[in-house]
Amino acid sequence: MQSVFLATNASTFVCKNHLHSLQTAFHQNKLLHLTRNSSFLAFHPLRFSIKHPESFKPKRQRFGPVCYSAPLAPRNLQWISTVSTAILMLARGTAVQKSFLVPLFALQAPTNIVSWIKGEYGAWTAFLALLVRLFFFIPGDLELPFLALLLAFVAPYQAMNLRTTQAGIIISLLIAGYLAFQHFSRAGSLRKAFDQGSIVATLAIVCITGVQCLLLI
């Protein structure tokens, strides 16, 4: 009886050892599978820091050449010229012949303004301005913006297409140069041109002339 009991205990012990070895082998295979497929377990900071110390050094970001010419884009220069022309139309302290500003405005106006003038809203604006001009007196300086609007509205597309060509830029540069010559020669001296009463007109003429030079380059 005792021998049977000992044989039973031995077989039970062998079965438990065999089951334990199977569970251990299963857990090892599962851990090995996770280690191979998981980037988290595969990463060992000490291993990288010892073998590859340069891997933790901050890397400098390399950029290509950065272009800062966006403020000098032709569209922005056209806006600067248009605003300066409008200011010079209404400015005092200058003896230039302001009628030259009307074709200059038509040649340098941005595409957005020309599209608006030639559209429905521009037609109604020109129509109402013409009615006001017929029945009321408008001073010469205030009449120039209306004339510029009317010229841009009635100008054919062949003439308006000169705005984006080199010929149109040369014509605008000639007008701006003539206005600058008139302004500084009639001012008497460069110092008087920057007096308090003439500085606005002087800065407007300088901006107009400088824009034409930049567009020609």
PDB file of C-alpha atoms in Angstrom:
ATOM      1  CA  MET A   1       0.000   0.000   0.000  1.00  0.00           C
ATOM      2  CA  GLN A   2       2.783   2.368   0.823  1.00  0.00           C
ATOM      3  CA  SER A   3       4.523   1.656  -2.485  1.00  0.00           C
ATOM      4  CA  VAL A   4       1.349   2.524  -4.407  1.00  0.00           C
ATOM      5  CA  PHE A   5       1.064   5.829  -2.507  1.00  0.00           C
ATOM      6  CA  LEU A   6       4.696   6.711  -3.277  1.00  0.00           C
ATOM      7  CA  ALA A   7       4.215   5.900  -6.956  1.00  0.00           C
ATOM      8  CA  THR A   8       1.154   8.123  -7.094  1.00  0.00           C
ATOM      9  CA  ASN A   9       2.999  11.049  -5.475  1.00  0.00           C
ATOM     10  CA  ALA A  10       5.919  10.633  -7.855  1.00  0.00           C
ATOM     11  CA  SER A  11       3.680  10.692 -10.906  1.00  0.00           C
ATOM     12  CA  THR A  12       1.884  13.771  -9.581  1.00  0.00           C
ATOM     13  CA  PHE A  13       5.192  15.540  -8.989  1.00  0.00           C
ATOM     14  CA  VAL A  14       6.367  14.695 -12.504  1.00  0.00           C
ATOM     15  CA  CYS A  15       3.130  16.041 -14.009  1.00  0.00           C
ATOM     16  CA  LYS A  16       3.422  19.287 -12.053  1.00  0.00           C
ATOM     17  CA  ASN A  17       7.025  19.761 -13.162  1.00  0.00           C
ATOM     18  CA  HIS A  18       6.065  19.075 -16.759  1.00  0.00           C
ATOM     19  CA  LEU A  19       3.166  21.563 -16.580  1.00  0.00           C
ATOM     20  CA  HIS A  20       5.396  24.206 -14.996  1.00  0.00           C
ATOM     21  CA  SER A  21       8.008  23.780 -17.722  1.00  0.00           C
ATOM     22  CA  LEU A  22       5.303  24.152 -20.405  1.00  0.00           C
ATOM     23  CA  GLN A  23       3.979  27.361 -18.816  1.00  0.00           C
ATOM     24  CA  THR A  24       7.499  28.756 -18.533  1.00  0.00           C
ATOM     25  CA  ALA A  25       8.225  27.978 -22.178  1.00  0.00           C
ATOM     26  CA  PHE A  26       4.892  29.581 -23.225  1.00  0.00           C
ATOM     27  CA  HIS A  27       5.616  32.793 -21.309  1.00  0.00           C
ATOM     28  CA  GLN A  28       9.148  32.983 -22.736  1.00  0.00           C
ATOM     29  CA  ASN A  29       7.882  32.589 -26.305  1.00  0.00           C
ATOM     30  CA  LYS A  30       5.207  35.245 -25.727  1.00  0.00           C
ATOM     31  CA  LEU A  31       7.747  37.660 -24.252  1.00  0.00           C
ATOM     32  CA  LEU A  32      10.106  37.041 -27.177  1.00  0.00           C
ATOM     33  CA  HIS A  33       7.291  37.740 -29.632  1.00  0.00           C
ATOM     34  CA  LEU A  34       6.383  41.008 -27.902  1.00  0.00           C
ATOM     35  CA  THR A  35      10.026  42.028 -27.764  1.00  0.00           C
ATOM     36  CA  ARG A  36      10.453  41.603 -31.496  1.00  0.00           C
ATOM     37  CA  ASN A  37       7.205  43.391 -32.457  1.00  0.00           C
ATOM     38  CA  SER A  38       7.168  46.207 -29.898  1.00  0.00           C
ATOM     39  CA  SER A  39       9.265  49.291 -30.479  1.00  0.00           C
ATOM     40  CA  PHE A  40       8.880  50.184 -26.806  1.00  0.00           C
ATOM     41  CA  LEU A  41      10.502  46.955 -25.573  1.00  0.00           C
ATOM     42  CA  ALA A  42      13.086  47.008 -28.340  1.00  0.00           C
ATOM     43  CA  PHE A  43      14.288  50.437 -27.268  1.00  0.00           C
ATOM     44  CA  HIS A  44      16.906  50.372 -24.555  1.00  0.00           C
ATOM     45  CA  PRO A  45      18.087  53.844 -23.500  1.00  0.00           C
ATOM     46  CA  LEU A  46      21.262  52.569 -21.856  1.00  0.00           C
ATOM     47  CA  ARG A  47      22.245  50.609 -24.937  1.00  0.00           C
ATOM     48  CA  PHE A  48      21.752  53.634 -27.185  1.00  0.00           C
ATOM     49  CA  SER A  49      23.497  55.987 -24.828  1.00  0.00           C
ATOM     50  CA  ILE A  50      26.563  53.720 -24.545  1.00  0.00           C
ATOM     51  CA  LYS A  51      26.941  52.540 -28.100  1.00  0.00           C
ATOM     52  CA  HIS A  52      25.608  55.609 -29.828  1.00  0.00           C
ATOM     53  CA  PRO A  53      26.107  58.635 -27.584  1.00  0.00           C
ATOM     54  CA  GLU A  54      25.554  60.970 -30.525  1.00  0.00           C
ATOM     55  CA  SER A  55      21.961  59.721 -30.912  1.00  0.00           C
ATOM     56  CA  PHE A  56      20.854  61.863 -27.957  1.00  0.00           C
ATOM     57  CA  LYS A  57      22.569  65.023 -29.156  1.00  0.00           C
ATOM     58  CA  PRO A  58      20.160  67.734 -30.363  1.00  0.00           C
ATOM     59  CA  LYS A  59      20.087  67.773 -34.129  1.00  0.00           C
ATOM     60  CA  ARG A  60      20.205  71.090 -35.881  1.00  0.00           C
ATOM     61  CA  GLN A  61      17.416  71.689 -38.294  1.00  0.00           C
ATOM     62  CA  ARG A  62      18.593  72.571 -41.743  1.00  0.00           C
ATOM     63  CA  PHE A  63      16.570  74.878 -43.848  1.00  0.00           C
ATOM     64  CA  GLY A  64      16.962  75.915 -47.441  1.00  0.00           C
ATOM     65  CA  PRO A  65      17.455  79.495 -48.526  1.00  0.00           C
ATOM     66  CA  VAL A  66      14.674  81.684 -47.196  1.00  0.00           C
ATOM     67  CA  CYS A  67      13.317  84.336 -49.520  1.00  0.00           C
ATOM     68  CA  TYR A  68      12.330  87.664 -47.980  1.00  0.00           C
ATOM     69  CA  SER A  69      11.224  89.307 -51.216  1.00  0.00           C
ATOM     70  CA  ALA A  70       7.501  88.917 -50.476  1.00  0.00           C
ATOM     71  CA  PRO A  71       7.070  92.601 -49.449  1.00  0.00           C
ATOM     72  CA  LEU A  72       8.630  93.614 -52.798  1.00  0.00           C
ATOM     73  CA  ALA A  73       6.268  91.516 -54.892  1.00  0.00           C
ATOM     74  CA  PRO A  74       4.824  93.320 -57.946  1.00  0.00           C
ATOM     75  CA  ARG A  75       1.319  93.224 -56.469  1.00  0.00           C
ATOM     76  CA  ASN A  76       2.455  94.941 -53.263  1.00  0.00           C
ATOM     77  CA  LEU A  77       4.442  97.506 -55.218  1.00  0.00           C
ATOM     78  CA  GLN A  78       1.375  98.299 -57.307  1.00  0.00           C
ATOM     79  CA  TRP A  79      -0.620  98.914 -54.128  1.00  0.00           C
ATOM     80  CA  ILE A  80       2.094 101.239 -52.802  1.00  0.00           C
ATOM     81  CA  SER A  81       2.129 103.180 -56.071  1.00  0.00           C
ATOM     82  CA  THR A  82      -1.677 103.427 -56.176  1.00  0.00           C
ATOM     83  CA  VAL A  83      -1.961 104.670 -52.593  1.00  0.00           C
ATOM     84  CA  SER A  84       0.875 107.168 -53.143  1.00  0.00           C
ATOM     85  CA  THR A  85      -0.811 108.417 -56.322  1.00  0.00           C
ATOM     86  CA  ALA A  86      -4.118 108.911 -54.493  1.00  0.00           C
ATOM     87  CA  ILE A  87      -2.325 110.794 -51.692  1.00  0.00           C
ATOM     88  CA  LEU A  88      -0.511 113.013 -54.194  1.00  0.00           C
ATOM     89  CA  MET A  89      -3.812 113.830 -55.920  1.00  0.00           C
ATOM     90  CA  LEU A  90      -5.137 115.337 -52.698  1.00  0.00           C
ATOM     91  CA  ALA A  91      -1.866 116.621 -51.224  1.00  0.00           C
ATOM     92  CA  ARG A  92      -0.929 120.259 -50.996  1.00  0.00           C
ATOM     93  CA  GLY A  93       2.484 121.863 -51.065  1.00  0.00           C
ATOM     94  CA  THR A  94       3.450 120.821 -54.567  1.00  0.00           C
ATOM     95  CA  ALA A  95       3.303 122.501 -57.966  1.00  0.00           C
ATOM     96  CA  VAL A  96       3.343 119.407 -60.149  1.00  0.00           C
ATOM     97  CA  GLN A  97       0.888 119.003 -62.994  1.00  0.00           C
ATOM     98  CA  LYS A  98      -1.489 116.568 -61.322  1.00  0.00           C
ATOM     99  CA  SER A  99      -3.291 115.613 -64.515  1.00  0.00           C
ATOM    100  CA  PHE A 100      -0.381 113.211 -65.176  1.00  0.00           C
ATOM    101  CA  LEU A 101      -1.487 111.238 -62.132  1.00  0.00           C
ATOM    102  CA  VAL A 102      -4.652 110.074 -63.906  1.00  0.00           C
ATOM    103  CA  PRO A 103      -2.921 107.854 -66.523  1.00  0.00           C
ATOM    104  CA  LEU A 104      -0.372 106.843 -63.904  1.00  0.00           C
ATOM    105  CA  PHE A 105      -3.195 105.537 -61.723  1.00  0.00           C
ATOM    106  CA  ALA A 106      -4.667 103.581 -64.636  1.00  0.00           C
ATOM    107  CA  LEU A 107      -1.288 102.023 -65.425  1.00  0.00           C
ATOM    108  CA  GLN A 108      -0.374 101.108 -61.850  1.00  0.00           C
ATOM    109  CA  ALA A 109      -3.702 100.105 -60.331  1.00  0.00           C
ATOM    110  CA  PRO A 110      -3.754  96.482 -59.057  1.00  0.00           C
ATOM    111  CA  THR A 111      -5.885  93.917 -60.825  1.00  0.00           C
ATOM    112  CA  ASN A 112      -8.436  93.857 -57.992  1.00  0.00           C
ATOM    113  CA  ILE A 113      -9.134  97.583 -58.330  1.00  0.00           C
ATOM    114  CA  VAL A 114      -9.350  97.423 -62.136  1.00  0.00           C
ATOM    115  CA  SER A 115     -11.751  94.462 -61.963  1.00  0.00           C
ATOM    116  CA  TRP A 116     -13.925  96.326 -59.459  1.00  0.00           C
ATOM    117  CA  ILE A 117     -13.948  99.504 -61.604  1.00  0.00           C
ATOM    118  CA  LYS A 118     -14.887  97.592 -64.751  1.00  0.00           C
ATOM    119  CA  GLY A 119     -17.562  95.646 -62.892  1.00  0.00           C
ATOM    120  CA  GLU A 120     -21.105  96.567 -61.970  1.00  0.00           C
ATOM    121  CA  TYR A 121     -20.193  98.484 -58.821  1.00  0.00           C
ATOM    122  CA  GLY A 122     -17.608 100.523 -60.708  1.00  0.00           C
ATOM    123  CA  ALA A 123     -20.139 101.400 -63.402  1.00  0.00           C
ATOM    124  CA  TRP A 124     -22.643 102.627 -60.820  1.00  0.00           C
ATOM    125  CA  THR A 125     -19.935 104.599 -59.018  1.00  0.00           C
ATOM    126  CA  ALA A 126     -18.844 106.308 -62.250  1.00  0.00           C
ATOM    127  CA  PHE A 127     -22.480 107.014 -63.153  1.00  0.00           C
ATOM    128  CA  LEU A 128     -23.270 108.631 -59.791  1.00  0.00           C
ATOM    129  CA  ALA A 129     -20.015 110.598 -59.805  1.00  0.00           C
ATOM    130  CA  LEU A 130     -20.828 111.911 -63.274  1.00  0.00           C
ATOM    131  CA  LEU A 131     -24.263 113.041 -62.107  1.00  0.00           C
ATOM    132  CA  VAL A 132     -22.747 114.854 -59.150  1.00  0.00           C
ATOM    133  CA  ARG A 133     -20.189 116.488 -61.448  1.00  0.00           C
ATOM    134  CA  LEU A 134     -22.930 117.770 -63.775  1.00  0.00           C
ATOM    135  CA  PHE A 135     -24.983 119.513 -61.097  1.00  0.00           C
ATOM    136  CA  PHE A 136     -22.390 120.485 -58.488  1.00  0.00           C
ATOM    137  CA  PHE A 137     -19.028 122.180 -58.547  1.00  0.00           C
ATOM    138  CA  ILE A 138     -16.113 119.945 -57.622  1.00  0.00           C
ATOM    139  CA  PRO A 139     -12.646 121.444 -56.947  1.00  0.00           C
ATOM    140  CA  GLY A 140      -9.832 120.359 -59.226  1.00  0.00           C
ATOM    141  CA  ASP A 141      -8.048 118.191 -56.662  1.00  0.00           C
ATOM    142  CA  LEU A 142     -11.239 116.315 -55.776  1.00  0.00           C
ATOM    143  CA  GLU A 143     -12.091 115.885 -59.437  1.00  0.00           C
ATOM    144  CA  LEU A 144      -8.909 113.916 -60.174  1.00  0.00           C
ATOM    145  CA  PRO A 145     -10.036 110.675 -58.442  1.00  0.00           C
ATOM    146  CA  PHE A 146     -13.258 110.774 -60.473  1.00  0.00           C
ATOM    147  CA  LEU A 147     -11.297 111.263 -63.700  1.00  0.00           C
ATOM    148  CA  ALA A 148      -8.991 108.369 -62.797  1.00  0.00           C
ATOM    149  CA  LEU A 149     -12.019 106.159 -62.123  1.00  0.00           C
ATOM    150  CA  LEU A 150     -13.639 107.179 -65.391  1.00  0.00           C
ATOM    151  CA  LEU A 151     -10.428 106.637 -67.394  1.00  0.00           C
ATOM    152  CA  ALA A 152      -9.923 103.153 -65.972  1.00  0.00           C
ATOM    153  CA  PHE A 153     -13.577 102.347 -66.682  1.00  0.00           C
ATOM    154  CA  VAL A 154     -13.648 103.430 -70.342  1.00  0.00           C
ATOM    155  CA  ALA A 155     -10.113 102.368 -71.247  1.00  0.00           C
ATOM    156  CA  PRO A 156      -9.986  99.439 -73.699  1.00  0.00           C
ATOM    157  CA  TYR A 157      -8.449  96.183 -72.624  1.00  0.00           C
ATOM    158  CA  GLN A 158      -5.547  96.669 -75.029  1.00  0.00           C
ATOM    159  CA  ALA A 159      -4.537  99.807 -73.143  1.00  0.00           C
ATOM    160  CA  MET A 160      -5.092  98.267 -69.707  1.00  0.00           C
ATOM    161  CA  ASN A 161      -2.978  95.260 -70.615  1.00  0.00           C
ATOM    162  CA  LEU A 162       0.052  97.570 -70.676  1.00  0.00           C
ATOM    163  CA  ARG A 163       0.000  97.539 -66.871  1.00  0.00           C
ATOM    164  CA  THR A 164       1.796  94.203 -66.661  1.00  0.00           C
ATOM    165  CA  THR A 165       4.274  94.790 -69.477  1.00  0.00           C
ATOM    166  CA  GLN A 166       7.672  96.423 -69.539  1.00  0.00           C
ATOM    167  CA  ALA A 167       6.374  99.128 -71.866  1.00  0.00           C
ATOM    168  CA  GLY A 168       3.756 100.156 -69.296  1.00  0.00           C
ATOM    169  CA  ILE A 169       6.377 100.248 -66.545  1.00  0.00           C
ATOM    170  CA  ILE A 170       8.632 102.442 -68.684  1.00  0.00           C
ATOM    171  CA  ILE A 171       5.762 104.845 -69.386  1.00  0.00           C
ATOM    172  CA  SER A 172       4.968 104.994 -65.657  1.00  0.00           C
ATOM    173  CA  LEU A 173       8.646 105.599 -64.859  1.00  0.00           C
ATOM    174  CA  LEU A 174       8.770 108.484 -67.346  1.00  0.00           C
ATOM    175  CA  ILE A 175       5.672 110.061 -65.787  1.00  0.00           C
ATOM    176  CA  ALA A 176       7.037 109.604 -62.267  1.00  0.00           C
ATOM    177  CA  GLY A 177      10.414 111.045 -63.262  1.00  0.00           C
ATOM    178  CA  TYR A 178       8.771 114.078 -64.848  1.00  0.00           C
ATOM    179  CA  LEU A 179       6.649 114.671 -61.728  1.00  0.00           C
ATOM    180  CA  ALA A 180       9.707 114.350 -59.496  1.00  0.00           C
ATOM    181  CA  PHE A 181      11.616 116.842 -61.676  1.00  0.00           C
ATOM    182  CA  GLN A 182       8.738 119.321 -61.502  1.00  0.00           C
ATOM    183  CA  HIS A 183       8.329 118.947 -57.761  1.00  0.00           C
ATOM    184  CA  PHE A 184      11.970 119.329 -56.738  1.00  0.00           C
ATOM    185  CA  SER A 185      12.777 122.045 -59.285  1.00  0.00           C
ATOM    186  CA  ARG A 186       9.801 124.180 -58.314  1.00  0.00           C
ATOM    187  CA  ALA A 187      10.402 123.619 -54.613  1.00  0.00           C
ATOM    188  CA  GLY A 188      13.666 125.568 -54.939  1.00  0.00           C
ATOM    189  CA  SER A 189      15.877 123.178 -52.997  1.00  0.00           C
ATOM    190  CA  LEU A 190      15.896 119.706 -51.529  1.00  0.00           C
ATOM    191  CA  ARG A 191      15.570 121.113 -48.030  1.00  0.00           C
ATOM    192  CA  LYS A 192      12.437 123.072 -48.891  1.00  0.00           C
ATOM    193  CA  ALA A 193      10.924 119.976 -50.483  1.00  0.00           C
ATOM    194  CA  PHE A 194      10.977 118.307 -47.042  1.00  0.00           C
ATOM    195  CA  ASP A 195       9.413 121.219 -45.193  1.00  0.00           C
ATOM    196  CA  GLN A 196       6.303 120.690 -43.123  1.00  0.00           C
ATOM    197  CA  GLY A 197       3.972 121.819 -45.895  1.00  0.00           C
ATOM    198  CA  SER A 198       5.567 119.743 -48.658  1.00  0.00           C
ATOM    199  CA  ILE A 199       6.798 116.581 -46.952  1.00  0.00           C
ATOM    200  CA  VAL A 200       3.633 114.566 -47.717  1.00  0.00           C
ATOM    201  CA  ALA A 201       3.821 115.313 -51.433  1.00  0.00           C
ATOM    202  CA  THR A 202       7.583 114.712 -51.454  1.00  0.00           C
ATOM    203  CA  LEU A 203       7.255 111.292 -49.809  1.00  0.00           C
ATOM    204  CA  ALA A 204       4.460 110.350 -52.219  1.00  0.00           C
ATOM    205  CA  ILE A 205       6.587 111.282 -55.242  1.00  0.00           C
ATOM    206  CA  VAL A 206       9.588 109.416 -53.846  1.00  0.00           C
ATOM    207  CA  CYS A 207       7.459 106.302 -53.300  1.00  0.00           C
ATOM    208  CA  ILE A 208       5.986 106.478 -56.809  1.00  0.00           C
ATOM    209  CA  THR A 209       9.389 106.904 -58.454  1.00  0.00           C
ATOM    210  CA  GLY A 210      11.016 104.209 -56.324  1.00  0.00           C
ATOM    211  CA  VAL A 211       8.251 101.709 -57.107  1.00  0.00           C
ATOM    212  CA  GLN A 212       8.696 102.217 -60.846  1.00  0.00           C
ATOM    213  CA  CYS A 213      12.415 101.634 -60.527  1.00  0.00           C
ATOM    214  CA  LEU A 214      11.841  98.424 -58.553  1.00  0.00           C
ATOM    215  CA  LEU A 215       9.301  97.161 -61.054  1.00  0.00           C
ATOM    216  CA  LEU A 216      11.689  97.815 -63.918  1.00  0.00           C
ATOM    217  CA  ILE A 217      14.478  95.786 -62.307  1.00  0.00           C
TER     218      ILE A 217
END
